[in-house]
Backbone as CSV, one residue per row, in Angstrom:
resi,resn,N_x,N_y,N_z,CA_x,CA_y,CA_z,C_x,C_y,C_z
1,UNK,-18.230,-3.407,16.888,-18.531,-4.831,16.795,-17.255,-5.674,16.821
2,UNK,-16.283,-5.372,16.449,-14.748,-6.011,15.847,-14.423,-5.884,17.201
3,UNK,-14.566,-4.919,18.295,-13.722,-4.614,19.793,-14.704,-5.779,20.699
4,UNK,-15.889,-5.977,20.378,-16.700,-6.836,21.320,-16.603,-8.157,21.081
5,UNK,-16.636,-8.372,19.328,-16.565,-9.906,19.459,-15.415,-10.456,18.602
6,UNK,-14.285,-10.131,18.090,-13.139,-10.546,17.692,-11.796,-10.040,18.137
7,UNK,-11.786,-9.073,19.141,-10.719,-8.305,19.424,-9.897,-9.460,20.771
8,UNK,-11.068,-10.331,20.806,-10.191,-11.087,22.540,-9.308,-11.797,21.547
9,UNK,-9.567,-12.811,21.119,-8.811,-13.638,19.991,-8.192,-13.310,19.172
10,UNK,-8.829,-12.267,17.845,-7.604,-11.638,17.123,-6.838,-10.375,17.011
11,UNK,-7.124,-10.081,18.558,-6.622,-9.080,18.795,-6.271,-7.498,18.094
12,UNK,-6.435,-6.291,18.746,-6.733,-5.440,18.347,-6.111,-4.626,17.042
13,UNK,-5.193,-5.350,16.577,-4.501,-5.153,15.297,-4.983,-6.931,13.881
14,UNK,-5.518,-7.703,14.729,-5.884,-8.270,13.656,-4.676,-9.424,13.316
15,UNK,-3.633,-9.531,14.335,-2.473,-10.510,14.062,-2.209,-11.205,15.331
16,UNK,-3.379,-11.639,15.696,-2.906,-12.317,16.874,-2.719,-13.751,16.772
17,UNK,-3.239,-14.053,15.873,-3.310,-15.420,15.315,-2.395,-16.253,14.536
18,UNK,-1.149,-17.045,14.447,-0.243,-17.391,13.818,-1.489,-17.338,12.600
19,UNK,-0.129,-16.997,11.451,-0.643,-17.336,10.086,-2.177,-16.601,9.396
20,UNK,-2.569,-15.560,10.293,-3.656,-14.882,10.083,-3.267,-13.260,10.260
21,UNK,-3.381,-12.394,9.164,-3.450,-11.000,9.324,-4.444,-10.283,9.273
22,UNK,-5.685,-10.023,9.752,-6.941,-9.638,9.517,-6.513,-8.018,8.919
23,UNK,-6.290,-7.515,9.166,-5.974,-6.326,8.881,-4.854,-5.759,7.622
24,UNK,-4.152,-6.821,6.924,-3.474,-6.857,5.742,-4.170,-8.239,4.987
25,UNK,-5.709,-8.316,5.374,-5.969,-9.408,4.412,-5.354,-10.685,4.163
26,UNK,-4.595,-11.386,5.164,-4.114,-12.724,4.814,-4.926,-13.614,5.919
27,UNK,-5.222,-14.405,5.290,-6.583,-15.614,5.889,-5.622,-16.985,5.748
28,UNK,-6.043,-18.096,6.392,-5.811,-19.088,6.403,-6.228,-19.819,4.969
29,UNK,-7.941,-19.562,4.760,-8.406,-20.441,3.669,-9.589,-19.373,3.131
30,UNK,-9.740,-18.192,3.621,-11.074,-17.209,2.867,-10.012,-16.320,2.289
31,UNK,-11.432,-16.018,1.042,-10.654,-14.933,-0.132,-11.310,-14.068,-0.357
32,UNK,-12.870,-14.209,-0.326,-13.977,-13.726,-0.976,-14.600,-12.969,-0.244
33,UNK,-15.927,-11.667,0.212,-16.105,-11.198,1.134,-17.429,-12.465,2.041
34,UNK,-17.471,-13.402,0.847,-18.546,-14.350,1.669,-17.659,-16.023,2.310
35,UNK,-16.992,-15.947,1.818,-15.962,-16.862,2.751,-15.949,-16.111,4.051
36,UNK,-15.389,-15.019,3.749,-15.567,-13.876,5.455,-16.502,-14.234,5.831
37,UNK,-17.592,-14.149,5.581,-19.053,-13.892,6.048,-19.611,-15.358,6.994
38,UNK,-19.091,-16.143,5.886,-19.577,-17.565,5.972,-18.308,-18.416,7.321
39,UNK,-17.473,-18.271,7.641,-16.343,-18.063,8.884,-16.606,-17.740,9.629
40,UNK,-17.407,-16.290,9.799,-17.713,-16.016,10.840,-19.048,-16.290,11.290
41,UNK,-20.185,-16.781,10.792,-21.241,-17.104,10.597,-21.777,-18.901,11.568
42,UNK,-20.387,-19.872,10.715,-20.664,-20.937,10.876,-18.949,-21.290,11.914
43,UNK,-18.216,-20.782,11.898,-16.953,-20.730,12.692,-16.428,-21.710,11.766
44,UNK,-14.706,-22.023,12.092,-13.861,-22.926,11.670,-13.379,-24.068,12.544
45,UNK,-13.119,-25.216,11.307,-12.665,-26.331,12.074,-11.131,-26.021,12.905
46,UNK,-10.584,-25.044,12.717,-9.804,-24.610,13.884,-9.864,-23.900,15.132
47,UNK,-11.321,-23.750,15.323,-11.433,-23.687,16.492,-12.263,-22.411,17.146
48,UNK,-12.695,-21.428,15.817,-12.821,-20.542,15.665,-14.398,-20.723,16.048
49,UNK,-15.233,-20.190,16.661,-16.380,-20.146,17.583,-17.749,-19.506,16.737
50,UNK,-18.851,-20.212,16.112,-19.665,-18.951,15.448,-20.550,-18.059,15.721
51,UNK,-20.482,-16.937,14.740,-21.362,-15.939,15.182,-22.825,-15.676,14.750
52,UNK,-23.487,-15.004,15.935,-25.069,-14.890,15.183,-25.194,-13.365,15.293
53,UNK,-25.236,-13.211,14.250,-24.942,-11.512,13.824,-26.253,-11.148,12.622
54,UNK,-26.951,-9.436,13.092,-27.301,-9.273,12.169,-27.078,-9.390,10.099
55,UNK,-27.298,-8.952,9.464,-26.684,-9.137,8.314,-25.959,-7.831,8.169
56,UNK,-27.175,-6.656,8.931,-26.339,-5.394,8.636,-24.496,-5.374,9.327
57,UNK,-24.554,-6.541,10.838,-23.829,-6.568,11.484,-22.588,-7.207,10.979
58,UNK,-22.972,-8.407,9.523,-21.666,-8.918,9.085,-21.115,-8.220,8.259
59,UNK,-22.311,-7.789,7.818,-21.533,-6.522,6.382,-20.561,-6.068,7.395
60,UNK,-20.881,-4.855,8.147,-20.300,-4.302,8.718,-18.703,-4.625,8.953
61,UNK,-18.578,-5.981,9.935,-17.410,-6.685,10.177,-16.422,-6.896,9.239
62,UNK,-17.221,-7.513,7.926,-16.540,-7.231,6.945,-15.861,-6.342,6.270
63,UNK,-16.490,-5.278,5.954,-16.103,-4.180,5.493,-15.093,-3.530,6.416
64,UNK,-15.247,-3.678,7.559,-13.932,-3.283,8.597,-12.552,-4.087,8.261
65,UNK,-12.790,-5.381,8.058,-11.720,-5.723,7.376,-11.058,-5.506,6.530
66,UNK,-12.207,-5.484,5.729,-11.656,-4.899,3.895,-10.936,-3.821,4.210
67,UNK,-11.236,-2.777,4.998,-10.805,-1.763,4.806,-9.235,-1.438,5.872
68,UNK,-8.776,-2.706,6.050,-7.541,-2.592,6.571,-7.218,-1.872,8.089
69,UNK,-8.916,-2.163,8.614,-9.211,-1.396,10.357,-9.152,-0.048,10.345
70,UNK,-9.193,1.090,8.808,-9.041,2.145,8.548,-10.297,2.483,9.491
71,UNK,-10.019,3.413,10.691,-11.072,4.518,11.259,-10.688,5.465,11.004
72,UNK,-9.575,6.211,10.541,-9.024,7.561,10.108,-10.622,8.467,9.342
73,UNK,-11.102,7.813,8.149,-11.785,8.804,7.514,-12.598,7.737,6.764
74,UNK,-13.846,8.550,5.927,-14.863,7.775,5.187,-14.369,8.329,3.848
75,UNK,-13.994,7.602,3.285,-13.953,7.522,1.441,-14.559,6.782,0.635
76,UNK,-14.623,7.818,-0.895,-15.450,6.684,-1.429,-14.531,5.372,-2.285
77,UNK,-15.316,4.253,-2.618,-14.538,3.688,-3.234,-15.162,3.110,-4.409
78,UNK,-15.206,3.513,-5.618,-15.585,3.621,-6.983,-15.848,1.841,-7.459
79,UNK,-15.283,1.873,-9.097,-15.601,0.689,-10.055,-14.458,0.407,-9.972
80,UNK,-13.833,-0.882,-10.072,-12.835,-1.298,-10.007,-12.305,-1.577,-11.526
81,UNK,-13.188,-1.929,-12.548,-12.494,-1.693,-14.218,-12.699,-0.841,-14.059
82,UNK,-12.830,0.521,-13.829,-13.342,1.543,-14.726,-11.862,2.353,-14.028
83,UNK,-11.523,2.092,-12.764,-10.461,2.637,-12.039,-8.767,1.902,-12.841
84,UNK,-9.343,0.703,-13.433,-8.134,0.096,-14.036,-7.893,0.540,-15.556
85,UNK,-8.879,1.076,-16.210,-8.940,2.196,-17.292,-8.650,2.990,-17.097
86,UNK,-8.502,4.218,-15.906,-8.078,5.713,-15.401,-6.835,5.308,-14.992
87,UNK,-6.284,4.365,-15.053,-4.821,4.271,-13.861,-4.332,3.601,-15.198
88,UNK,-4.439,3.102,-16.313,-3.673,2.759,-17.590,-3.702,3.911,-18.651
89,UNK,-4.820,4.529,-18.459,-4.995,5.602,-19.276,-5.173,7.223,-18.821
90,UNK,-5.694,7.928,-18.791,-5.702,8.897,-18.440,-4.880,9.409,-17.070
91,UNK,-5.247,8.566,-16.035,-4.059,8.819,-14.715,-2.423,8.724,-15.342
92,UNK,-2.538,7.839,-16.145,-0.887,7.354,-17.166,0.227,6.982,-15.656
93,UNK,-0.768,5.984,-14.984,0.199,5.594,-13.329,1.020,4.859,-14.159
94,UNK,0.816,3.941,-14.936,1.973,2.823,-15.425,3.127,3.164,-16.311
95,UNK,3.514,4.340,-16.011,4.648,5.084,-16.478,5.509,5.152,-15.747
96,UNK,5.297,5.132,-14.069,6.111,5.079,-13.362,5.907,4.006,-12.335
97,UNK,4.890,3.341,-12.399,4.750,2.850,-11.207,4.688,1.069,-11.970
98,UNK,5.279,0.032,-11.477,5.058,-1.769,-12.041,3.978,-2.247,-10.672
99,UNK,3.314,-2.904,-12.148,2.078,-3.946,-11.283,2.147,-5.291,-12.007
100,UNK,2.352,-6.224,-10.725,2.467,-7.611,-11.447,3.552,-8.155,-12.264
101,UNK,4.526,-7.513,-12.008,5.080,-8.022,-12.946,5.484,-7.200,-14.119
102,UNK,4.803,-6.361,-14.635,4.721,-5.258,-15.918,4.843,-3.659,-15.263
103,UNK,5.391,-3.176,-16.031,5.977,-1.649,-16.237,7.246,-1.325,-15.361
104,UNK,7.880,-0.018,-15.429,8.705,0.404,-14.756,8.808,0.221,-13.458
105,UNK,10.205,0.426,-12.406,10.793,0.233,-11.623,10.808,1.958,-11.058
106,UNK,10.840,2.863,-11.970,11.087,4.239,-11.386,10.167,4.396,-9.900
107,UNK,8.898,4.045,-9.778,8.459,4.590,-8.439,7.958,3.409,-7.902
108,UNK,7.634,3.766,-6.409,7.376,1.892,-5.705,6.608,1.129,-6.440
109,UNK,6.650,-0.423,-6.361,6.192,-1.672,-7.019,4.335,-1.022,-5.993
110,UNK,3.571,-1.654,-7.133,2.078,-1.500,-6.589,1.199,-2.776,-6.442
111,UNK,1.904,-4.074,-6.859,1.661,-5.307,-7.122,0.664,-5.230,-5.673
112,UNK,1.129,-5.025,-4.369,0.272,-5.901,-3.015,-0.049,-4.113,-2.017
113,UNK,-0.721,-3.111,-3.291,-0.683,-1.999,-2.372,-1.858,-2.145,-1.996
114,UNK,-2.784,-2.833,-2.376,-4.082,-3.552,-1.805,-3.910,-3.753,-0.135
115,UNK,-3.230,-4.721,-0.042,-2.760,-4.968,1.568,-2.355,-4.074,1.965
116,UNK,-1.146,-3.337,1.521,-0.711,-2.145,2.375,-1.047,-1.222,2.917
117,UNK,-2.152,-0.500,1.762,-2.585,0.746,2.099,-4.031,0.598,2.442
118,UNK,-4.632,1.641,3.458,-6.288,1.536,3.579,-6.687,2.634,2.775
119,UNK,-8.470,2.006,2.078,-8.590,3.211,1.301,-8.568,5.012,1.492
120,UNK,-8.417,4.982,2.667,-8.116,6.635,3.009,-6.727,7.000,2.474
121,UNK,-5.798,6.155,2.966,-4.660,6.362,2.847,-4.300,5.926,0.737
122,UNK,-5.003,5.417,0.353,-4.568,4.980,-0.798,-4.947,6.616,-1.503
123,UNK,-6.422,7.241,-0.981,-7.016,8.487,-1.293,-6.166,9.472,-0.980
124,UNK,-5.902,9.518,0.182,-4.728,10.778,0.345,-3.509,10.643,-0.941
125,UNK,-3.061,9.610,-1.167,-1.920,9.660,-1.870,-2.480,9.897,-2.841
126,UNK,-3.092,9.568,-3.785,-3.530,10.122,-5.174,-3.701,12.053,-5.122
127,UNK,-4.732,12.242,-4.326,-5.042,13.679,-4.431,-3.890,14.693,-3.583
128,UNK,-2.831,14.153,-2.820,-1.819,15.144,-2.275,-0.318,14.055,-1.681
129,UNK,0.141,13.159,-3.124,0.970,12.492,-2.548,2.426,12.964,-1.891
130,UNK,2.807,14.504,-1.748,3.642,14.624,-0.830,3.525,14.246,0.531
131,UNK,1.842,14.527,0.933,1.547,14.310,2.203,1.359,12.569,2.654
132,UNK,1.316,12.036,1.842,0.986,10.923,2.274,2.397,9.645,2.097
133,UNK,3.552,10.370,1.505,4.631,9.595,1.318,5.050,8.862,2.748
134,UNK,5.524,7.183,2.448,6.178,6.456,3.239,7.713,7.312,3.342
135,UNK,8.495,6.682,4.608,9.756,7.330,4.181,10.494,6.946,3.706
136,UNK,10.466,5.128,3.423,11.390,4.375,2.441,11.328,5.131,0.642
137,UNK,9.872,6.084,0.648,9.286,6.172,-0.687,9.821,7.896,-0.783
138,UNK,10.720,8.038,0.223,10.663,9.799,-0.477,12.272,9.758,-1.556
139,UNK,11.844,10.525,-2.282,12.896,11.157,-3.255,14.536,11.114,-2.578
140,UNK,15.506,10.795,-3.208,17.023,11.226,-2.425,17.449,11.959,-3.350
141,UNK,18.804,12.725,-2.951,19.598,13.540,-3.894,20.610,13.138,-3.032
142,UNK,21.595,12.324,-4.081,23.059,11.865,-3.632,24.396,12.406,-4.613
143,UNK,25.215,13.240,-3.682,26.491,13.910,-4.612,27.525,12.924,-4.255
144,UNK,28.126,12.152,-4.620,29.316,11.976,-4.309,30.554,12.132,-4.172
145,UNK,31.680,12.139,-3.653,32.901,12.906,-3.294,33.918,12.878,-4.884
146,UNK,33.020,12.417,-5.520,33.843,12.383,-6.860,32.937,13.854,-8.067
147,UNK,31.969,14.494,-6.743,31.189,15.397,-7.911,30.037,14.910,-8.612
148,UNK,29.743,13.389,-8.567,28.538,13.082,-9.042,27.358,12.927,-8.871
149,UNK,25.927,13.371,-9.296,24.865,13.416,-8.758,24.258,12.407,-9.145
150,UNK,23.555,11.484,-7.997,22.114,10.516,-8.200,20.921,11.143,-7.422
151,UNK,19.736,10.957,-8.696,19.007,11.063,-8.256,18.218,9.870,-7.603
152,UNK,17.494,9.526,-7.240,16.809,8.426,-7.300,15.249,7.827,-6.339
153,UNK,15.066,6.547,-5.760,14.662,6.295,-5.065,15.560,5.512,-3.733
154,UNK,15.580,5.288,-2.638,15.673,4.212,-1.859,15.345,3.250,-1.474
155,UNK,15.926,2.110,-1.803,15.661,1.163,-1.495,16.068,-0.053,0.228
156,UNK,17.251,0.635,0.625,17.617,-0.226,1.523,18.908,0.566,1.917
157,UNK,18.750,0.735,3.754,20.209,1.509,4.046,20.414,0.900,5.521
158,UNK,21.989,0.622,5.505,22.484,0.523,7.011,23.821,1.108,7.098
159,UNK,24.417,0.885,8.244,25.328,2.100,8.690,26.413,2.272,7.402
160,UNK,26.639,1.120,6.836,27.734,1.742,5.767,27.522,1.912,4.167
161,UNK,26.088,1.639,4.260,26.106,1.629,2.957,24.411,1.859,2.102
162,UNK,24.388,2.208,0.897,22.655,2.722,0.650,22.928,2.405,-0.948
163,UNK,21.774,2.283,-0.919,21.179,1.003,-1.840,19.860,1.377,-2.953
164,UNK,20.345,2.521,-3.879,18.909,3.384,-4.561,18.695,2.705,-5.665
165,UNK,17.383,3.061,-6.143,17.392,3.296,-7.541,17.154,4.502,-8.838
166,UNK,17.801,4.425,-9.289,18.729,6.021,-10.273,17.277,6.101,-11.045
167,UNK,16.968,7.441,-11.812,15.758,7.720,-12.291,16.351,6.881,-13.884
168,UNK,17.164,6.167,-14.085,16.869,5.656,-15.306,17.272,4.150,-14.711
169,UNK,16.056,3.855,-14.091,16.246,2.002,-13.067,17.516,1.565,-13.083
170,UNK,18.409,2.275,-12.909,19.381,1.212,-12.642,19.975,1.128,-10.943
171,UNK,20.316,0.038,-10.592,20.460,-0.506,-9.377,21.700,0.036,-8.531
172,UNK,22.078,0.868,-7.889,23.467,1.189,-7.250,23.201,1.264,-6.088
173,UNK,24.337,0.318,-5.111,25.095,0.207,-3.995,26.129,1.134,-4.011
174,UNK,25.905,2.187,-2.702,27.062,2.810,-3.078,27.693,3.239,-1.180
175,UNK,29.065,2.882,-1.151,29.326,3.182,0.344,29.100,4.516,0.897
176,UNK,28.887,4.880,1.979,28.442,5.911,2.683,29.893,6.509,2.652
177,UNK,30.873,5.889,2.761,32.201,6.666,3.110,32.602,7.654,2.021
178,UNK,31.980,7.299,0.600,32.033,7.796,-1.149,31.010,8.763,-1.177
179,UNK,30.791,9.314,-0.355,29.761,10.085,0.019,29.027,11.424,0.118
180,UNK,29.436,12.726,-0.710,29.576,13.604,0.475,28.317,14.448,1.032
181,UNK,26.880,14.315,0.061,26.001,14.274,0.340,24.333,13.693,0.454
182,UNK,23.680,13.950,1.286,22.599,12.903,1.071,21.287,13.703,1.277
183,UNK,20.781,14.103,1.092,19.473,14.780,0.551,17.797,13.891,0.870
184,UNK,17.632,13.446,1.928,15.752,12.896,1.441,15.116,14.120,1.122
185,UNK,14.316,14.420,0.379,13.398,14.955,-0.068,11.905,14.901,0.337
186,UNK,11.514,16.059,0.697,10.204,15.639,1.020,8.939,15.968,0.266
187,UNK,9.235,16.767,-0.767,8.347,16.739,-1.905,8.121,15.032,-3.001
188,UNK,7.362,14.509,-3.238,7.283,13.820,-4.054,6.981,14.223,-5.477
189,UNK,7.269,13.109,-6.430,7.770,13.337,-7.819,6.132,12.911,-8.244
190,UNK,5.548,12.409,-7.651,3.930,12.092,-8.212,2.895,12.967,-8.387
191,UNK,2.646,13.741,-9.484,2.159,14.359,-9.705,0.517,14.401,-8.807
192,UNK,0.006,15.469,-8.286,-0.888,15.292,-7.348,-2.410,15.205,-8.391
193,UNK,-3.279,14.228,-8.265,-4.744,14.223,-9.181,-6.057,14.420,-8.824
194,UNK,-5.738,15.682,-7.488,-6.812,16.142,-7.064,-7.404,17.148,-8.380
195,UNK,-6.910,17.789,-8.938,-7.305,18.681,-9.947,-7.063,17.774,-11.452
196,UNK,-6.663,17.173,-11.406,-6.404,16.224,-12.634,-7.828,14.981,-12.827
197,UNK,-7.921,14.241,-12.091,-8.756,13.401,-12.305,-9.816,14.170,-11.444
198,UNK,-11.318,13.632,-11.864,-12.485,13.729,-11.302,-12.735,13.153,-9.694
199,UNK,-13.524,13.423,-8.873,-13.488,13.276,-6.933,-14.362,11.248,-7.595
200,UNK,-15.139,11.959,-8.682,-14.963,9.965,-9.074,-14.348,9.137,-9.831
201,UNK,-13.308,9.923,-10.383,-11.925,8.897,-10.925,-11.328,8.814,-10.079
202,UNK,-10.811,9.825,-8.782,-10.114,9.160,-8.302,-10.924,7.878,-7.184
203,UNK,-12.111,7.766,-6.851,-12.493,6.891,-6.235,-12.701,5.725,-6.793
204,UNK,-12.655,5.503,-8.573,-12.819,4.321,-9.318,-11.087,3.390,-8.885
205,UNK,-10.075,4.858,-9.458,-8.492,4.299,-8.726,-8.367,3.765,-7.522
206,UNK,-8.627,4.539,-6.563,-8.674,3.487,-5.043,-9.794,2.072,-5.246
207,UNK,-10.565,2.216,-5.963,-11.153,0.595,-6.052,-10.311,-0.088,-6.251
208,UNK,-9.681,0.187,-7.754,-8.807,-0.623,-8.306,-7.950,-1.091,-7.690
209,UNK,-6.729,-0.018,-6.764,-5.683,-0.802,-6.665,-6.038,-1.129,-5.096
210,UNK,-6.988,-1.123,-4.377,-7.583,-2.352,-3.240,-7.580,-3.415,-4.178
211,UNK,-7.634,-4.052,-5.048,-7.541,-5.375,-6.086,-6.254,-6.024,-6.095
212,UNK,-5.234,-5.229,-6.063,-4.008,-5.234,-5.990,-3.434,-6.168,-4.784
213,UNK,-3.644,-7.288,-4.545,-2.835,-7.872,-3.346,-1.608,-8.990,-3.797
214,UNK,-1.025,-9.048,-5.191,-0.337,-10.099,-5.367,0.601,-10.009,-4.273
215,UNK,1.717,-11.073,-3.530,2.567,-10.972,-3.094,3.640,-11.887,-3.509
C-alpha cells in the first residue's frame, strides 16, 4: 500500500519531503497514530492529497510507519509500562544505559532509540546483542605507547585522533600518534536476555523503548 500510494511523493525511504522523515517518525505537525490516520484520510493544507482507504488499509499504513518501514521480520510488541518496569527493574538496563536525561553514560544514550531502531532490530538486540551491534557501539581496547590500557566505548574518530569513553565515564581525546594499539571488539558487553527475561518481557521492552523518541 505505502509503494502504490505514498512512495511517488515520499519516496521510498520516507524522506523525500523537506522537514518530513516518515520512517524515523518526524512529521511536520502529527504525533499520534490518529493524527497519521486523520492526514492521510483528509490530506494537508500543504498540499498533501487525501486518501480513501479501507480502515484495515490505514491501520495498515500506519503501522508501517510506526514500525520504521521494518520488512525484515514480524515481532511482537508487548505493554509499554509493564516493559518500563522490566527495563528499571529486573532487565536492570539503567545501569548502563541513560534515558532522558537520567542514568549512566557507560553504554549508548537510549533517549531517541525509538526513532532509530525498528522493532525487529530493537528485538534482535535484547535477545543476541553481539549480533545486532552498530559499529560506532562496539567495545575498543586501547594500549598506549606509554603501556596504558583503555577500555571503553567510541565515540568519534578521524585520521588523527579518537575520542572514547573509559568504563568509569570519563571523556578522553587521545592522538592516534600516542598510540600503539587499537582493538574494536566484536563481542558486546550487554548481557544477552534471551534466557534471562521471558519471549514476553522481552516484547513488553521493545514496546517501551519504541516510546523513546526524545531528541
Amino acid at each position: 500500500l505505502y509503494g502504490e500510494q505514498c512512495n511517488q511523493c515520499h519516496g521510498r525511504d520516507g524522506d523525500q519531503i523537506s522537514g518530513i522523515d516518515l520512517r524515523r517518525g518526524l512529521f511536520r505537525r502529527s504525533s499520534t497514530d490518529e493524527d497519521l490516520a486523520r492526514a492521510i484520510t483528509n490530506g494537508t493544507a500543504a498540499g498533501m492529497p487525501p486518501f480513501k482507504l479501507q480502515p484495515s488499509e490505514l491501520t495498515g499504513i500506519v503501522a508501517f510507519i510506526r514500525a520504521g518501514f521494518d520488512t525484515t521480520a514480524s515481532v511482537r510488541v508487548g505493554d509499554a509500562p509493564r516493559g518500563r518496569a522490566i527495563f528499571e527493574g529486573k532487565g536492570a538496563c539503567g545501569t548502563c544505559h541513560r534515558v532522558g536525561g537520567r542514568g549512566p553514560r557507560a553504554a549508548p544514550d537510549l533517549s531517541d532509540i525509538g526513532v532509530a531502531r525498528a522493532p525487529a532490530a530493537l528485538d534482535r538486540s535484547l535477545r543476541d546483542p553481539s549480533s545486532a551491534m552498530l559499529p560506532i557501539n562496539r567495545p575498543i581496547r586501547i594500549v598506549t605507547k606509554e603501556g596504558k590500557t583503555i577500555r571503553g566505548r567510541r565515540l568519534n574518530e578521524d585520521t588523527y585522533t579518537v575520542q572514547v569513553i573509559d568504563e568509569e565515564e570519563r571523556l578522553l581525546s587521545l592522538e592516534k600518534e600516542d598510540v600503539r594499539t587499537f582493538e574494536v571488539e566484536t563481542t558486546s558487553s550487554m548481557p544477552a536476555y534471551a534466557g534471562r527475561l521471558t519471549p514476553e518481557e522481552i516484547a513488553d521492552v521493545v514496546a517501551y523503548l519504541l516510546t523513546l523518541r526524545e531528541r
